[in-house]
Every structure is written in structure tokens, then in C-alpha cells.
Amino acid sequence: MKARKIVDEMDSYVPGRSQDEIASDFNLNKEDIIKLGSNENPWGPSPKAMKAISDEIKSINRYPESQLKELVKEIAKYAGVKDSQVIIGGDGADEIIDVLAKTFIDEGDEFIVPLPSYMYYEYLLQQYGAKPVYAKWDLEKNELDVDSIFKSISDKTKMMFLCSPNNPTGTLIDKEVLIDIASKNPEILIVIDEAYFEYSEVTNKDLINDFDNIFIIRTMSKVLGLAGMRIGYGLACEEIIEYMHRIKPVFSLTRLSFVAALNTFRDTDYIEESIKKGIESRQYLYDEVSKIDGLYVFPSKSNFMLIDVRKTGFTASELALELMKRGIIVRDCTSFKGLDEYWIRISICTLEEDKKFIEILKEVLS
């Protein structure tokens, strides 16, 4: 059986390495491994979410909620939007992107991604016959190259992905830039990925009231501590949300994911503490990495930061391997389009884990 032509031609998405893989490859104890490669919340989920999951287990023989009205209300309250401006996905933000593609992409359409950025946009949209067109981030200025965005637009452009803070650079896009792009291109859907907005304390959600071509993507996998439950949501004008609900799978959110999400949003103390600790960890890592000769670290508004290692004598793959041998997982960014072989990305951990990472990083580079 031959696969579709686009499937045959596609490259697979390359995720970060797991603790189980590293433990097996290097004969390490899984519990001793420090994971700085996947931009997760290292302090665990909300206690209220864990209790709700435990209480709900007895009901997993029943189908989950289909309308999700109770959760929609909590998300709308958290985001400061109307219920009718919310859609929820059951495979993190990735399902939201997939439903966007199913709803709006026709074969032969083009979509713009500035490089480097989150590569899953490309991975999902190409499946529906869309062609990626690459704009760029200016790595020297650490900002979006706005001119490259406008030069990339054609009469085939259907969608544009702007990640803010951007993954992997940690860069924010100025709101006036987003307004300029959206106002000049009313027929293009401007998808603003705010997966990390809590860490930046900046959001563009108010723009969905002014522009019917702006869509905001968010996730519960970062600050909200539910990466393993796979919950994402989108914010947009009512017309876009209504179209997407025609396509979205009815039962994509499990019963356990539903109660975990519901009770996390209601645990405001947990959310505030997660943000506070995340920002403290980010600052510590930035300060300490900046002191190490041979490394250049980008200032970040997210829960991760990008590091140029070319002056260390290591490539990213070589440095990542040496760290893995010692129980430290970082993200080798060689697979990111728009970056060469000298970039790694690290994400926040507990301060105890941060200190151990810095100690081992210095040891490897000495």
C-alpha cells in the first residue's frame, strides 16, 4: 500500500529526548535525570487537578463531555473573552492547529512561518496540501524581521503563524506589528501562538474583538502543568469558532483531561505560584549561563532560552550528548529550520535542578 504523495515526501517531526530514553541509553537512574528539553512545568500539576482525576477514574467507562460548556466558561473567564470566542482541543494546541487546517486550508494554499519557529505548524499543514513559505527572525537583533513577512505574502497566502513569545528564541512580537500585519491583510488568518504568554505577562487576546482574521492559540502544557493531559484552546471571533466546531472531533477531550483542566483553572493560587517560580528559574538560568565563557544566551520572555554554543568548541549535538551522559537533557536545535548546528535550548527547572545543571555545564565546558 503506497502512502499519499505528501506523506511520502514529509520529514518526521523530531521531538525532544525523554527521560526513559536517556536512562536506557546511558545506564542512568530515571529519577536522577534533569529534563531541560521540553519546556514543561517542573513543579507538577495542581493538587486540585490531581484530586479531580482520582475522583473521576471510576467514570472512565462513560463517554466524556461533548459540549464542554463548564470548561469553556472557565477558559473564557481566565482569558477575558466571551464563551462564544473559545474552542478547546484534546491534543494540546496541536489539535487546534489541525482543526484550523481542516477548516480553512485548501490544497495549493500557502502559509507563512518565520524561521526559526515551532516546526509543528509546518508538519500539520503540509498534510492538507499547503505549502510553507519562510519569512525569518533576525537573530542578530533578536526580533521578527517584519519586512520578510510582507515580502513572503502572495495571492495564495491563506495563513500566517506568529509565535509570541517565539519558540525557540523567546522573543515577543510587538502588538503594533501584529496590528499592522492583520490590518493590511484581512484575507489572511493571522495565527498568534501564545503557548507561553503567562511567562511573558503579555497577551494579544483583545485583538480578536478588533480583527476577524486573528486567531490566538494557547495550551495547558506549560504554566498550567498538564502537558501529559494534552489540552489546548483557541480564541477568535465567533464566526471562526463556529466554523471550527463543525470540523472538530466531538469527544477529543477525555473525562480525566476535562476535570483536570476545569480544576486547574479554578486553582488560582497554583497558577500564580507557577508563574512566579517559572520567572525566578528563568532569571537564575539566564544570569548564570551569561557568566560562562563561550556561551551567548538570548534574553527570554518564555520558560526557555536559546543558547549559541559555537565558541565552546562543541556543536549543539556534541554538547547535548556530553550533558546527556551526565543525566541532563537539553534540546539540540539542529533540527530547527533557520538555525545552524550551534544552538541549544534549555527550559526552566526547579532551582535545585537549575544549580545542578549549571554545575555540570561548567564541568563539561572546562
PDB file of C-alpha atoms in Angstrom, residues 60-289:
ATOM      1  CA  ILE A  60     -13.999   6.425  32.578  1.00  0.00           C
ATOM      2  CA  ASN A  61     -16.364   3.749  31.287  1.00  0.00           C
ATOM      3  CA  ARG A  62     -18.602   6.654  30.183  1.00  0.00           C
ATOM      4  CA  TYR A  63     -18.089   8.964  27.212  1.00  0.00           C
ATOM      5  CA  PRO A  64     -16.677  12.393  28.067  1.00  0.00           C
ATOM      6  CA  GLU A  65     -18.428  15.726  27.832  1.00  0.00           C
ATOM      7  CA  SER A  66     -19.090  16.800  24.249  1.00  0.00           C
ATOM      8  CA  GLN A  67     -20.080  20.466  24.611  1.00  0.00           C
ATOM      9  CA  LEU A  68     -17.551  21.298  27.362  1.00  0.00           C
ATOM     10  CA  LYS A  69     -19.674  24.278  28.421  1.00  0.00           C
ATOM     11  CA  GLU A  70     -18.416  24.337  32.005  1.00  0.00           C
ATOM     12  CA  LEU A  71     -14.778  24.343  30.869  1.00  0.00           C
ATOM     13  CA  VAL A  72     -15.480  26.898  28.153  1.00  0.00           C
ATOM     14  CA  LYS A  73     -16.802  29.252  30.839  1.00  0.00           C
ATOM     15  CA  GLU A  74     -13.659  28.820  32.946  1.00  0.00           C
ATOM     16  CA  ILE A  75     -11.374  29.448  29.970  1.00  0.00           C
ATOM     17  CA  ALA A  76     -13.383  32.490  28.876  1.00  0.00           C
ATOM     18  CA  LYS A  77     -13.132  33.876  32.401  1.00  0.00           C
ATOM     19  CA  TYR A  78      -9.365  33.183  32.554  1.00  0.00           C
ATOM     20  CA  ALA A  79      -8.756  34.716  29.131  1.00  0.00           C
ATOM     21  CA  GLY A  80     -11.165  37.634  29.498  1.00  0.00           C
ATOM     22  CA  VAL A  81     -13.235  36.794  26.419  1.00  0.00           C
ATOM     23  CA  LYS A  82     -16.779  35.608  25.651  1.00  0.00           C
ATOM     24  CA  ASP A  83     -17.722  31.926  25.798  1.00  0.00           C
ATOM     25  CA  SER A  84     -18.512  32.041  22.079  1.00  0.00           C
ATOM     26  CA  GLN A  85     -14.907  33.066  21.351  1.00  0.00           C
ATOM     27  CA  VAL A  86     -13.386  29.843  22.776  1.00  0.00           C
ATOM     28  CA  ILE A  87     -12.635  26.446  21.244  1.00  0.00           C
ATOM     29  CA  ILE A  88     -10.959  23.574  23.154  1.00  0.00           C
ATOM     30  CA  GLY A  89      -8.691  20.870  21.742  1.00  0.00           C
ATOM     31  CA  GLY A  90      -7.846  17.469  23.169  1.00  0.00           C
ATOM     32  CA  ASP A  91      -4.325  17.035  21.784  1.00  0.00           C
ATOM     33  CA  GLY A  92      -2.893  20.207  23.204  1.00  0.00           C
ATOM     34  CA  ALA A  93      -2.574  23.202  20.902  1.00  0.00           C
ATOM     35  CA  ASP A  94      -1.679  20.754  18.119  1.00  0.00           C
ATOM     36  CA  GLU A  95      -5.308  19.710  17.694  1.00  0.00           C
ATOM     37  CA  ILE A  96      -6.314  23.366  17.448  1.00  0.00           C
ATOM     38  CA  ILE A  97      -3.793  23.860  14.619  1.00  0.00           C
ATOM     39  CA  ASP A  98      -5.050  20.695  12.934  1.00  0.00           C
ATOM     40  CA  VAL A  99      -8.668  21.858  13.115  1.00  0.00           C
ATOM     41  CA  LEU A 100      -7.645  25.270  11.732  1.00  0.00           C
ATOM     42  CA  ALA A 101      -6.059  23.498   8.767  1.00  0.00           C
ATOM     43  CA  LYS A 102      -9.093  21.269   8.185  1.00  0.00           C
ATOM     44  CA  THR A 103     -11.383  24.301   8.366  1.00  0.00           C
ATOM     45  CA  PHE A 104      -9.513  26.836   6.225  1.00  0.00           C
ATOM     46  CA  ILE A 105      -6.781  25.197   4.127  1.00  0.00           C
ATOM     47  CA  ASP A 106      -7.300  24.057   0.542  1.00  0.00           C
ATOM     48  CA  GLU A 107      -4.675  22.159  -1.424  1.00  0.00           C
ATOM     49  CA  GLY A 108      -2.257  24.614  -3.022  1.00  0.00           C
ATOM     50  CA  ASP A 109      -2.700  27.307  -0.376  1.00  0.00           C
ATOM     51  CA  GLU A 110       0.399  28.856   1.164  1.00  0.00           C
ATOM     52  CA  PHE A 111       1.157  29.626   4.797  1.00  0.00           C
ATOM     53  CA  ILE A 112       3.960  31.747   6.243  1.00  0.00           C
ATOM     54  CA  VAL A 113       6.271  30.723   9.076  1.00  0.00           C
ATOM     55  CA  PRO A 114       9.200  32.951  10.132  1.00  0.00           C
ATOM     56  CA  LEU A 115      12.255  30.828  10.873  1.00  0.00           C
ATOM     57  CA  PRO A 116      13.283  29.671  13.366  1.00  0.00           C
ATOM     58  CA  SER A 117       9.967  28.882  14.995  1.00  0.00           C
ATOM     59  CA  TYR A 118       7.827  25.975  16.178  1.00  0.00           C
ATOM     60  CA  MET A 119       8.036  23.443  13.354  1.00  0.00           C
ATOM     61  CA  TYR A 120       4.791  21.609  14.098  1.00  0.00           C
ATOM     62  CA  TYR A 121       2.848  24.276  12.159  1.00  0.00           C
ATOM     63  CA  GLU A 122       4.557  23.114   9.003  1.00  0.00           C
ATOM     64  CA  TYR A 123       4.250  19.440   9.890  1.00  0.00           C
ATOM     65  CA  LEU A 124       0.444  19.688  10.290  1.00  0.00           C
ATOM     66  CA  LEU A 125      -0.491  21.998   7.425  1.00  0.00           C
ATOM     67  CA  GLN A 126       1.553  20.197   4.805  1.00  0.00           C
ATOM     68  CA  GLN A 127      -0.642  17.144   5.371  1.00  0.00           C
ATOM     69  CA  TYR A 128      -3.508  19.082   3.795  1.00  0.00           C
ATOM     70  CA  GLY A 129      -1.569  20.101   0.705  1.00  0.00           C
ATOM     71  CA  ALA A 130      -0.494  23.557   1.866  1.00  0.00           C
ATOM     72  CA  LYS A 131       2.943  24.929   1.007  1.00  0.00           C
ATOM     73  CA  PRO A 132       5.155  26.613   3.630  1.00  0.00           C
ATOM     74  CA  VAL A 133       6.745  29.944   2.762  1.00  0.00           C
ATOM     75  CA  TYR A 134       9.548  31.036   5.063  1.00  0.00           C
ATOM     76  CA  ALA A 135       9.987  34.507   6.488  1.00  0.00           C
ATOM     77  CA  LYS A 136      12.593  34.963   9.228  1.00  0.00           C
ATOM     78  CA  TRP A 137      13.546  36.116  12.675  1.00  0.00           C
ATOM     79  CA  ASP A 138      16.505  38.465  12.807  1.00  0.00           C
ATOM     80  CA  LEU A 139      18.793  36.576  15.188  1.00  0.00           C
ATOM     81  CA  GLU A 140      21.240  39.472  15.462  1.00  0.00           C
ATOM     82  CA  LYS A 141      18.524  41.885  16.622  1.00  0.00           C
ATOM     83  CA  ASN A 142      16.529  39.127  18.354  1.00  0.00           C
ATOM     84  CA  GLU A 143      13.258  40.248  16.747  1.00  0.00           C
ATOM     85  CA  LEU A 144      10.842  39.387  13.974  1.00  0.00           C
ATOM     86  CA  ASP A 145      12.020  40.527  10.532  1.00  0.00           C
ATOM     87  CA  VAL A 146       8.812  42.320   9.581  1.00  0.00           C
ATOM     88  CA  ASP A 147       9.974  43.124   6.029  1.00  0.00           C
ATOM     89  CA  SER A 148      10.459  39.406   5.361  1.00  0.00           C
ATOM     90  CA  ILE A 149       6.842  38.804   6.415  1.00  0.00           C
ATOM     91  CA  PHE A 150       5.428  41.274   3.905  1.00  0.00           C
ATOM     92  CA  LYS A 151       7.751  40.026   1.139  1.00  0.00           C
ATOM     93  CA  SER A 152       6.507  36.448   1.727  1.00  0.00           C
ATOM     94  CA  ILE A 153       2.842  37.278   1.117  1.00  0.00           C
ATOM     95  CA  SER A 154       1.279  36.238  -2.189  1.00  0.00           C
ATOM     96  CA  ASP A 155      -2.244  35.807  -3.546  1.00  0.00           C
ATOM     97  CA  LYS A 156      -2.023  32.172  -2.372  1.00  0.00           C
ATOM     98  CA  THR A 157      -1.287  33.029   1.275  1.00  0.00           C
ATOM     99  CA  LYS A 158      -4.091  31.715   3.474  1.00  0.00           C
ATOM    100  CA  MET A 159      -2.485  31.643   6.921  1.00  0.00           C
ATOM    101  CA  MET A 160       0.463  33.022   8.890  1.00  0.00           C
ATOM    102  CA  PHE A 161       1.927  31.690  12.145  1.00  0.00           C
ATOM    103  CA  LEU A 162       3.475  34.175  14.567  1.00  0.00           C
ATOM    104  CA  CYS A 163       4.647  32.681  17.855  1.00  0.00           C
ATOM    105  CA  SER A 164       4.896  35.232  20.693  1.00  0.00           C
ATOM    106  CA  PRO A 165       6.982  34.547  22.727  1.00  0.00           C
ATOM    107  CA  ASN A 166       8.624  32.721  19.856  1.00  0.00           C
ATOM    108  CA  ASN A 167       9.905  29.177  20.230  1.00  0.00           C
ATOM    109  CA  PRO A 168      12.927  28.781  20.322  1.00  0.00           C
ATOM    110  CA  THR A 169      14.130  32.413  20.540  1.00  0.00           C
ATOM    111  CA  GLY A 170      11.912  33.532  23.454  1.00  0.00           C
ATOM    112  CA  THR A 171      11.163  36.751  21.571  1.00  0.00           C
ATOM    113  CA  LEU A 172       7.953  38.778  21.843  1.00  0.00           C
ATOM    114  CA  ILE A 173       6.328  40.394  18.815  1.00  0.00           C
ATOM    115  CA  ASP A 174       5.250  43.986  19.359  1.00  0.00           C
ATOM    116  CA  LYS A 175       1.469  44.371  19.323  1.00  0.00           C
ATOM    117  CA  GLU A 176       1.684  47.254  16.844  1.00  0.00           C
ATOM    118  CA  VAL A 177       3.453  44.918  14.413  1.00  0.00           C
ATOM    119  CA  LEU A 178       0.635  42.374  14.722  1.00  0.00           C
ATOM    120  CA  ILE A 179      -1.965  45.088  14.181  1.00  0.00           C
ATOM    121  CA  ASP A 180      -0.111  46.331  11.095  1.00  0.00           C
ATOM    122  CA  ILE A 181       0.099  42.845   9.569  1.00  0.00           C
ATOM    123  CA  ALA A 182      -3.540  41.968  10.324  1.00  0.00           C
ATOM    124  CA  SER A 183      -4.990  45.277   9.146  1.00  0.00           C
ATOM    125  CA  LYS A 184      -3.126  45.158   5.813  1.00  0.00           C
ATOM    126  CA  ASN A 185      -4.039  41.519   5.118  1.00  0.00           C
ATOM    127  CA  PRO A 186      -7.723  40.992   6.016  1.00  0.00           C
ATOM    128  CA  GLU A 187      -7.993  37.821   3.888  1.00  0.00           C
ATOM    129  CA  ILE A 188      -5.104  36.065   5.680  1.00  0.00           C
ATOM    130  CA  LEU A 189      -5.667  34.325   9.010  1.00  0.00           C
ATOM    131  CA  ILE A 190      -3.017  35.598  11.437  1.00  0.00           C
ATOM    132  CA  VAL A 191      -2.423  32.817  13.968  1.00  0.00           C
ATOM    133  CA  ILE A 192      -0.713  34.121  17.109  1.00  0.00           C
ATOM    134  CA  ASP A 193       0.701  31.304  19.229  1.00  0.00           C
ATOM    135  CA  GLU A 194       0.575  32.339  22.906  1.00  0.00           C
ATOM    136  CA  ALA A 195       1.604  28.991  24.385  1.00  0.00           C
ATOM    137  CA  TYR A 196       3.970  30.829  26.752  1.00  0.00           C
ATOM    138  CA  PHE A 197       2.071  34.075  27.301  1.00  0.00           C
ATOM    139  CA  GLU A 198       1.802  33.667  31.095  1.00  0.00           C
ATOM    140  CA  TYR A 199       5.589  33.806  31.448  1.00  0.00           C
ATOM    141  CA  SER A 200       5.776  36.992  29.357  1.00  0.00           C
ATOM    142  CA  GLU A 201       2.770  38.550  31.122  1.00  0.00           C
ATOM    143  CA  VAL A 202       1.775  39.910  27.698  1.00  0.00           C
ATOM    144  CA  THR A 203      -1.243  38.883  25.621  1.00  0.00           C
ATOM    145  CA  ASN A 204      -2.854  39.965  22.376  1.00  0.00           C
ATOM    146  CA  LYS A 205      -6.268  38.464  23.140  1.00  0.00           C
ATOM    147  CA  ASP A 206      -8.031  41.845  22.893  1.00  0.00           C
ATOM    148  CA  LEU A 207      -7.231  41.902  19.156  1.00  0.00           C
ATOM    149  CA  ILE A 208      -9.853  39.229  18.444  1.00  0.00           C
ATOM    150  CA  ASN A 209     -12.509  41.882  19.106  1.00  0.00           C
ATOM    151  CA  ASP A 210     -10.997  44.227  16.529  1.00  0.00           C
ATOM    152  CA  PHE A 211      -9.910  41.775  13.831  1.00  0.00           C
ATOM    153  CA  ASP A 212     -11.870  38.819  12.466  1.00  0.00           C
ATOM    154  CA  ASN A 213      -8.661  37.450  10.920  1.00  0.00           C
ATOM    155  CA  ILE A 214      -6.724  36.970  14.177  1.00  0.00           C
ATOM    156  CA  PHE A 215      -6.662  33.639  15.992  1.00  0.00           C
ATOM    157  CA  ILE A 216      -4.918  33.074  19.352  1.00  0.00           C
ATOM    158  CA  ILE A 217      -3.547  29.619  20.244  1.00  0.00           C
ATOM    159  CA  ARG A 218      -2.894  28.652  23.857  1.00  0.00           C
ATOM    160  CA  THR A 219      -2.059  25.492  25.790  1.00  0.00           C
ATOM    161  CA  MET A 220      -2.356  23.983  29.257  1.00  0.00           C
ATOM    162  CA  SER A 221       1.001  22.207  28.833  1.00  0.00           C
ATOM    163  CA  LYS A 222       3.231  24.969  30.220  1.00  0.00           C
ATOM    164  CA  VAL A 223       2.325  27.167  33.229  1.00  0.00           C
ATOM    165  CA  LEU A 224      -0.809  25.118  33.869  1.00  0.00           C
ATOM    166  CA  GLY A 225       1.163  21.892  34.323  1.00  0.00           C
ATOM    167  CA  LEU A 226      -0.902  19.499  32.200  1.00  0.00           C
ATOM    168  CA  ALA A 227       1.429  18.554  29.330  1.00  0.00           C
ATOM    169  CA  GLY A 228       0.588  14.887  29.829  1.00  0.00           C
ATOM    170  CA  MET A 229      -3.165  15.516  29.583  1.00  0.00           C
ATOM    171  CA  ARG A 230      -2.912  17.223  26.150  1.00  0.00           C
ATOM    172  CA  ILE A 231      -5.280  20.204  26.384  1.00  0.00           C
ATOM    173  CA  GLY A 232      -5.167  23.326  24.236  1.00  0.00           C
ATOM    174  CA  TYR A 233      -7.569  26.094  23.351  1.00  0.00           C
ATOM    175  CA  GLY A 234      -8.091  28.835  20.814  1.00  0.00           C
ATOM    176  CA  LEU A 235      -9.562  32.334  20.961  1.00  0.00           C
ATOM    177  CA  ALA A 236     -11.091  34.108  17.966  1.00  0.00           C
ATOM    178  CA  CYS A 237     -14.171  35.870  16.657  1.00  0.00           C
ATOM    179  CA  GLU A 238     -17.435  33.931  16.875  1.00  0.00           C
ATOM    180  CA  GLU A 239     -17.578  33.181  13.149  1.00  0.00           C
ATOM    181  CA  ILE A 240     -14.198  31.393  13.111  1.00  0.00           C
ATOM    182  CA  ILE A 241     -15.053  29.412  16.261  1.00  0.00           C
ATOM    183  CA  GLU A 242     -18.403  28.329  14.799  1.00  0.00           C
ATOM    184  CA  TYR A 243     -16.762  27.105  11.576  1.00  0.00           C
ATOM    185  CA  MET A 244     -14.163  25.144  13.534  1.00  0.00           C
ATOM    186  CA  HIS A 245     -16.768  23.448  15.709  1.00  0.00           C
ATOM    187  CA  ARG A 246     -18.254  21.937  12.537  1.00  0.00           C
ATOM    188  CA  ILE A 247     -14.940  20.094  11.988  1.00  0.00           C
ATOM    189  CA  LYS A 248     -13.600  19.453  15.489  1.00  0.00           C
ATOM    190  CA  PRO A 249     -13.881  15.863  16.816  1.00  0.00           C
ATOM    191  CA  VAL A 250     -16.754  15.652  19.311  1.00  0.00           C
ATOM    192  CA  PHE A 251     -15.029  13.591  22.024  1.00  0.00           C
ATOM    193  CA  SER A 252     -11.429  14.773  21.715  1.00  0.00           C
ATOM    194  CA  LEU A 253     -11.117  15.699  25.399  1.00  0.00           C
ATOM    195  CA  THR A 254     -11.078  12.721  27.790  1.00  0.00           C
ATOM    196  CA  ARG A 255     -13.034  12.725  31.039  1.00  0.00           C
ATOM    197  CA  LEU A 256      -9.776  12.942  33.009  1.00  0.00           C
ATOM    198  CA  SER A 257      -8.450  15.816  30.900  1.00  0.00           C
ATOM    199  CA  PHE A 258     -11.743  17.662  31.321  1.00  0.00           C
ATOM    200  CA  VAL A 259     -11.764  17.543  35.134  1.00  0.00           C
ATOM    201  CA  ALA A 260      -8.015  18.247  35.306  1.00  0.00           C
ATOM    202  CA  ALA A 261      -8.435  21.365  33.175  1.00  0.00           C
ATOM    203  CA  LEU A 262     -11.525  22.551  35.000  1.00  0.00           C
ATOM    204  CA  ASN A 263      -9.934  22.308  38.424  1.00  0.00           C
ATOM    205  CA  THR A 264      -6.618  23.812  37.315  1.00  0.00           C
ATOM    206  CA  PHE A 265      -8.305  26.983  36.094  1.00  0.00           C
ATOM    207  CA  ARG A 266     -10.119  27.192  39.439  1.00  0.00           C
ATOM    208  CA  ASP A 267      -6.830  26.881  41.355  1.00  0.00           C
ATOM    209  CA  THR A 268      -5.669  30.483  41.004  1.00  0.00           C
ATOM    210  CA  ASP A 269      -3.075  30.163  43.781  1.00  0.00           C
ATOM    211  CA  TYR A 270      -1.406  27.322  41.878  1.00  0.00           C
ATOM    212  CA  ILE A 271      -1.344  29.330  38.641  1.00  0.00           C
ATOM    213  CA  GLU A 272       0.117  32.425  40.299  1.00  0.00           C
ATOM    214  CA  GLU A 273       2.789  30.344  42.042  1.00  0.00           C
ATOM    215  CA  SER A 274       3.696  28.508  38.815  1.00  0.00           C
ATOM    216  CA  ILE A 275       4.244  31.803  37.010  1.00  0.00           C
ATOM    217  CA  LYS A 276       6.276  33.261  39.871  1.00  0.00           C
ATOM    218  CA  LYS A 277       8.550  30.231  40.232  1.00  0.00           C
ATOM    219  CA  GLY A 278       8.948  29.929  36.462  1.00  0.00           C
ATOM    220  CA  ILE A 279      10.103  33.530  36.096  1.00  0.00           C
ATOM    221  CA  GLU A 280      12.511  33.128  39.043  1.00  0.00           C
ATOM    222  CA  SER A 281      14.021  30.000  37.469  1.00  0.00           C
ATOM    223  CA  ARG A 282      14.332  31.705  34.079  1.00  0.00           C
ATOM    224  CA  GLN A 283      16.160  34.661  35.599  1.00  0.00           C
ATOM    225  CA  TYR A 284      18.526  32.424  37.526  1.00  0.00           C
ATOM    226  CA  LEU A 285      19.396  30.392  34.445  1.00  0.00           C
ATOM    227  CA  TYR A 286      19.887  33.490  32.299  1.00  0.00           C
ATOM    228  CA  ASP A 287      22.134  35.126  34.878  1.00  0.00           C
ATOM    229  CA  GLU A 288      24.273  32.025  35.427  1.00  0.00           C
ATOM    230  CA  VAL A 289      24.592  30.950  31.780  1.00  0.00           C
TER     231      VAL A 289
END
